[in-house]
Tab-separated table of C-alpha atoms in Angstrom:
chain	number	residue	atom	x	y	z
A	256	LEU	CA	143.376	114.812	146.454
A	257	VAL	CA	144.070	115.346	150.121
A	258	ASN	CA	141.248	117.006	152.000
A	259	TYR	CA	142.746	118.493	155.158
A	260	ARG	CA	140.433	118.868	158.133
A	261	SER	CA	139.745	122.396	159.283
A	262	ARG	CA	139.728	123.372	162.948
A	263	LEU	CA	135.922	123.043	162.983
A	264	ASP	CA	136.098	119.591	161.325
A	265	ILE	CA	138.539	118.375	163.983
A	266	ILE	CA	136.402	119.724	166.828
A	267	ALA	CA	133.352	118.006	165.314
A	268	ASP	CA	135.291	114.724	165.025
A	269	ILE	CA	136.313	114.968	168.690
A	270	LEU	CA	132.779	115.833	169.843
A	271	GLN	CA	131.395	112.946	167.786
A	272	VAL	CA	133.603	110.524	169.761
A	273	VAL	CA	132.905	112.301	173.059
A	274	SER	CA	129.134	112.112	172.417
A	275	GLY	CA	129.379	108.454	173.456
A	276	ASP	CA	131.500	109.413	176.509
A	277	ALA	CA	135.163	108.662	175.932
A	278	ARG	CA	138.582	108.549	177.539
A	279	LYS	CA	141.457	110.522	176.121
A	280	THR	CA	143.146	107.556	174.388
A	281	GLN	CA	139.877	106.566	172.770
A	282	ILE	CA	139.355	110.103	171.435
A	283	MET	CA	142.934	110.195	170.144
A	284	TYR	CA	142.513	107.019	168.088
A	285	GLN	CA	138.929	107.462	166.913
A	286	ALA	CA	139.395	111.123	165.978
A	287	ASN	CA	142.777	110.238	164.437
A	288	LEU	CA	144.860	112.885	166.224
A	289	SER	CA	148.312	112.953	167.780
A	290	TYR	CA	148.443	113.247	171.556
A	291	LYS	CA	149.864	116.747	171.338
A	292	VAL	CA	147.187	118.046	168.958
A	293	LEU	CA	144.422	116.385	170.975
A	294	GLN	CA	145.708	118.050	174.180
A	295	LYS	CA	145.518	121.450	172.531
A	296	TYR	CA	141.985	120.878	171.265
A	297	LEU	CA	140.712	119.385	174.537
A	298	ALA	CA	141.981	122.447	176.388
A	299	GLU	CA	140.204	124.741	173.914
A	300	ILE	CA	136.870	122.924	173.855
A	301	SER	CA	136.847	122.436	177.633
A	302	GLU	CA	137.492	126.160	178.013
A	303	ALA	CA	134.597	126.830	175.600
A	304	SER	CA	132.395	124.423	177.635
A	305	LEU	CA	131.746	122.084	174.698
A	306	VAL	CA	132.964	119.109	176.742
A	307	HIS	CA	133.226	118.374	180.421
A	308	PHE	CA	135.721	116.029	182.108
A	309	GLU	CA	134.187	113.633	184.611
A	310	CYS	CA	136.999	112.966	187.071
A	311	GLY	CA	135.354	109.873	188.598
A	312	ARG	CA	135.061	107.988	185.308
A	313	HIS	CA	138.111	109.616	183.633
A	314	CYS	CA	135.737	110.365	180.787
A	315	TYR	CA	134.991	113.361	178.599
A	316	VAL	CA	131.262	113.978	178.130
A	317	LEU	CA	129.350	116.307	175.843
A	318	THR	CA	127.720	119.411	177.345
A	319	ALA	CA	124.470	120.924	175.992
A	320	LYS	CA	126.656	123.484	174.225
A	321	GLY	CA	128.738	120.672	172.715
A	322	ARG	CA	125.541	119.027	171.446
A	323	GLU	CA	124.487	122.374	169.947
A	324	PHE	CA	127.859	122.635	168.180
A	325	LEU	CA	127.609	119.093	166.809
A	326	ASP	CA	124.062	119.615	165.493
A	327	GLY	CA	125.054	122.969	163.975
A	328	TYR	CA	128.159	121.416	162.422
A	329	ARG	CA	126.117	118.698	160.695
A	330	GLN	CA	123.797	121.282	159.166
A	331	TYR	CA	126.765	123.417	158.154
A	332	SER	CA	128.581	120.455	156.638
A	333	ARG	CA	125.563	119.398	154.553
A	334	SER	CA	124.964	122.960	153.295
A	335	ASN	CA	128.649	123.330	152.541
A	336	SER	CA	128.843	120.193	150.350
A	337	HIS	CA	125.691	121.270	148.566
A	338	VAL	CA	126.982	124.777	147.895
A	339	GLU	CA	130.358	123.481	146.701
A	340	LYS	CA	128.649	121.333	144.078
A	341	ARG	CA	126.581	124.322	142.950
A	342	LEU	CA	129.711	126.489	142.861
A	343	ASN	CA	131.353	123.961	140.560
A	344	ASP	CA	128.337	124.073	138.241
A	345	VAL	CA	128.530	127.870	138.179
A	346	ARG	CA	132.269	127.759	137.417
A	347	THR	CA	131.631	125.335	134.561
A	348	LYS	CA	128.993	127.674	133.101
A	349	LYS	CA	131.370	130.628	133.504
A	350	ASP	CA	134.217	128.785	131.773
A	351	ALA	CA	131.923	127.974	128.845
A	352	LEU	CA	131.062	131.693	128.503
A	353	GLU	CA	134.731	132.685	128.696
A	354	ARG	CA	135.506	130.275	125.878
A	355	LEU	CA	132.598	131.518	123.757
A	356	SER	CA	133.660	135.131	124.261
A	357	GLN	CA	137.223	134.319	123.248
A	358	GLY	CA	136.071	132.791	120.010
A	359	GLU	CA	137.008	129.243	120.965
B	279	LEU	CA	128.178	148.815	147.861
B	280	VAL	CA	129.567	149.190	144.339
B	281	ASN	CA	129.189	146.099	142.221
B	282	TYR	CA	131.665	146.369	139.341
B	283	ARG	CA	130.730	144.564	136.154
B	284	SER	CA	132.989	141.743	135.106
B	285	ARG	CA	134.105	141.275	131.504
B	286	LEU	CA	131.324	138.717	131.005
B	287	ASP	CA	128.717	141.095	132.527
B	288	ILE	CA	129.763	143.848	130.120
B	289	ILE	CA	129.642	141.537	127.107
B	290	ALA	CA	126.159	140.367	128.180
B	291	ASP	CA	125.012	143.993	128.544
B	292	ILE	CA	126.278	144.787	125.037
B	293	LEU	CA	124.684	141.685	123.521
B	294	GLN	CA	121.414	142.508	125.266
B	295	VAL	CA	121.336	145.869	123.471
B	296	VAL	CA	122.525	144.325	120.200
B	297	SER	CA	119.790	141.663	120.374
B	298	GLY	CA	117.391	144.400	119.229
B	299	ASP	CA	119.848	145.455	116.469
B	300	ALA	CA	121.686	148.619	117.454
B	301	ARG	CA	124.046	151.301	116.233
B	302	LYS	CA	127.278	151.994	118.066
B	303	THR	CA	126.034	155.135	119.856
B	304	GLN	CA	122.941	153.314	121.043
B	305	ILE	CA	125.045	150.458	122.454
B	306	MET	CA	127.364	152.956	124.141
B	307	TYR	CA	124.529	154.693	125.997
B	308	GLN	CA	122.344	151.704	126.766
B	309	ALA	CA	125.227	149.512	127.932
B	310	ASN	CA	126.662	152.490	129.792
B	311	LEU	CA	130.195	152.338	128.375
B	312	SER	CA	132.729	154.900	127.236
B	313	TYR	CA	133.462	155.016	123.508
B	314	LYS	CA	136.956	153.672	124.073
B	315	VAL	CA	135.852	150.715	126.163
B	316	LEU	CA	133.007	149.906	123.769
B	317	GLN	CA	135.447	149.909	120.808
B	318	LYS	CA	137.640	147.383	122.586
B	319	TYR	CA	134.706	145.102	123.396
B	320	LEU	CA	133.134	145.362	119.935
B	321	ALA	CA	136.438	144.323	118.388
B	322	GLU	CA	136.653	141.331	120.737
B	323	ILE	CA	133.096	140.103	120.317
B	324	SER	CA	133.140	140.637	116.551
B	325	GLU	CA	136.341	138.615	116.417
B	326	ALA	CA	134.622	135.901	118.504
B	327	SER	CA	131.607	136.020	116.117
B	328	LEU	CA	129.117	136.952	118.839
B	329	VAL	CA	127.980	139.991	116.827
B	330	HIS	CA	128.038	140.907	113.178
B	331	PHE	CA	128.156	144.396	111.692
B	332	GLU	CA	125.649	145.045	108.930
B	333	CYS	CA	127.317	147.696	106.797
B	334	GLY	CA	124.131	148.656	104.962
B	335	ARG	CA	122.167	149.522	108.094
B	336	HIS	CA	125.204	150.578	110.183
B	337	CYS	CA	123.845	148.169	112.775
B	338	TYR	CA	125.313	145.482	114.970
B	339	VAL	CA	123.227	142.294	115.051
B	340	LEU	CA	123.402	139.196	117.193
B	341	THR	CA	124.757	135.980	115.647
B	342	ALA	CA	123.572	132.494	116.673
B	343	LYS	CA	126.700	132.266	118.793
B	344	GLY	CA	125.847	135.599	120.424
B	345	ARG	CA	122.361	134.290	121.220
B	346	GLU	CA	123.963	131.171	122.723
B	347	PHE	CA	126.207	133.372	124.881
B	348	LEU	CA	123.285	135.499	126.068
B	349	ASP	CA	121.147	132.478	126.980
B	350	GLY	CA	124.100	130.848	128.743
B	351	TYR	CA	124.869	134.075	130.578
B	352	ARG	CA	121.310	134.326	131.931
B	353	GLN	CA	121.478	130.792	133.289
B	354	TYR	CA	124.905	131.461	134.731
B	355	SER	CA	123.774	134.710	136.312
B	356	ARG	CA	120.736	133.109	137.972
B	357	SER	CA	122.795	130.183	139.301
B	358	ASN	CA	125.442	132.594	140.511
B	359	SER	CA	123.011	134.733	142.551
B	360	HIS	CA	121.478	131.603	143.988
B	361	VAL	CA	124.827	130.133	144.976
B	362	GLU	CA	125.996	133.421	146.502
B	363	LYS	CA	122.963	133.492	148.786
B	364	ARG	CA	123.630	129.892	149.795
B	365	LEU	CA	127.308	130.717	150.383
B	366	ASN	CA	126.267	133.515	152.722
B	367	ASP	CA	124.049	131.107	154.666
B	368	VAL	CA	126.948	128.674	154.951
B	369	ARG	CA	129.278	131.451	156.147
B	370	THR	CA	126.729	132.494	158.777
B	371	LYS	CA	126.517	128.910	160.031
B	372	LYS	CA	130.308	128.671	160.072
B	373	ASP	CA	130.674	131.930	162.014
B	374	ALA	CA	128.183	130.661	164.610
B	375	LEU	CA	130.295	127.501	165.045
B	376	GLU	CA	133.498	129.536	165.332
B	377	ARG	CA	131.929	131.622	168.087
B	378	LEU	CA	130.640	128.538	169.937
B	379	SER	CA	134.069	126.893	169.737
B	380	GLN	CA	135.734	130.016	171.099
B	381	GLY	CA	133.475	130.058	174.143
B	382	GLU	CA	131.574	133.180	173.081
């Protein structure tokens, strides 16, 4: 079962690396992204002020807004796993009713 | 906001009426179904042994399997409402992240 990362997952992975201040190569390897994809995302999240490039140190750093995203993402991710488990329970209950109502 | 009943909802509504023993007309009005639709459902749930027709009293009665369905449906319905509220919370969190990541 392959679980592809969504756009939000990838941004969170990048911000997680950047939260310890990081150069582009470091982000690329630790967030497991190709150079091309990373470039695209860095442009987007810089534009959205989630990260800031410090020219002197050649480092990306997290902004307050980036921190807000990362905290919000963790909450979202926890709630999402929880709700997916509950959804599976509900589907199991529904399947049992379908079977009962079809005389199985 | 119109909330159409699913097949399972309709069966549960019928069984709810039948749980107090009921004639066909009574089921039709209390479960709010046309005669044609009720006929179709009564055939299905009789076939699946959820209800039993008592010829003497002209009444439909609930079988043990029908009781099982109704109990299961109530659990399912509660879990489903709960999970839908949680899903909405998760979607709200996700939307907030989308907006943050788009620089809004």
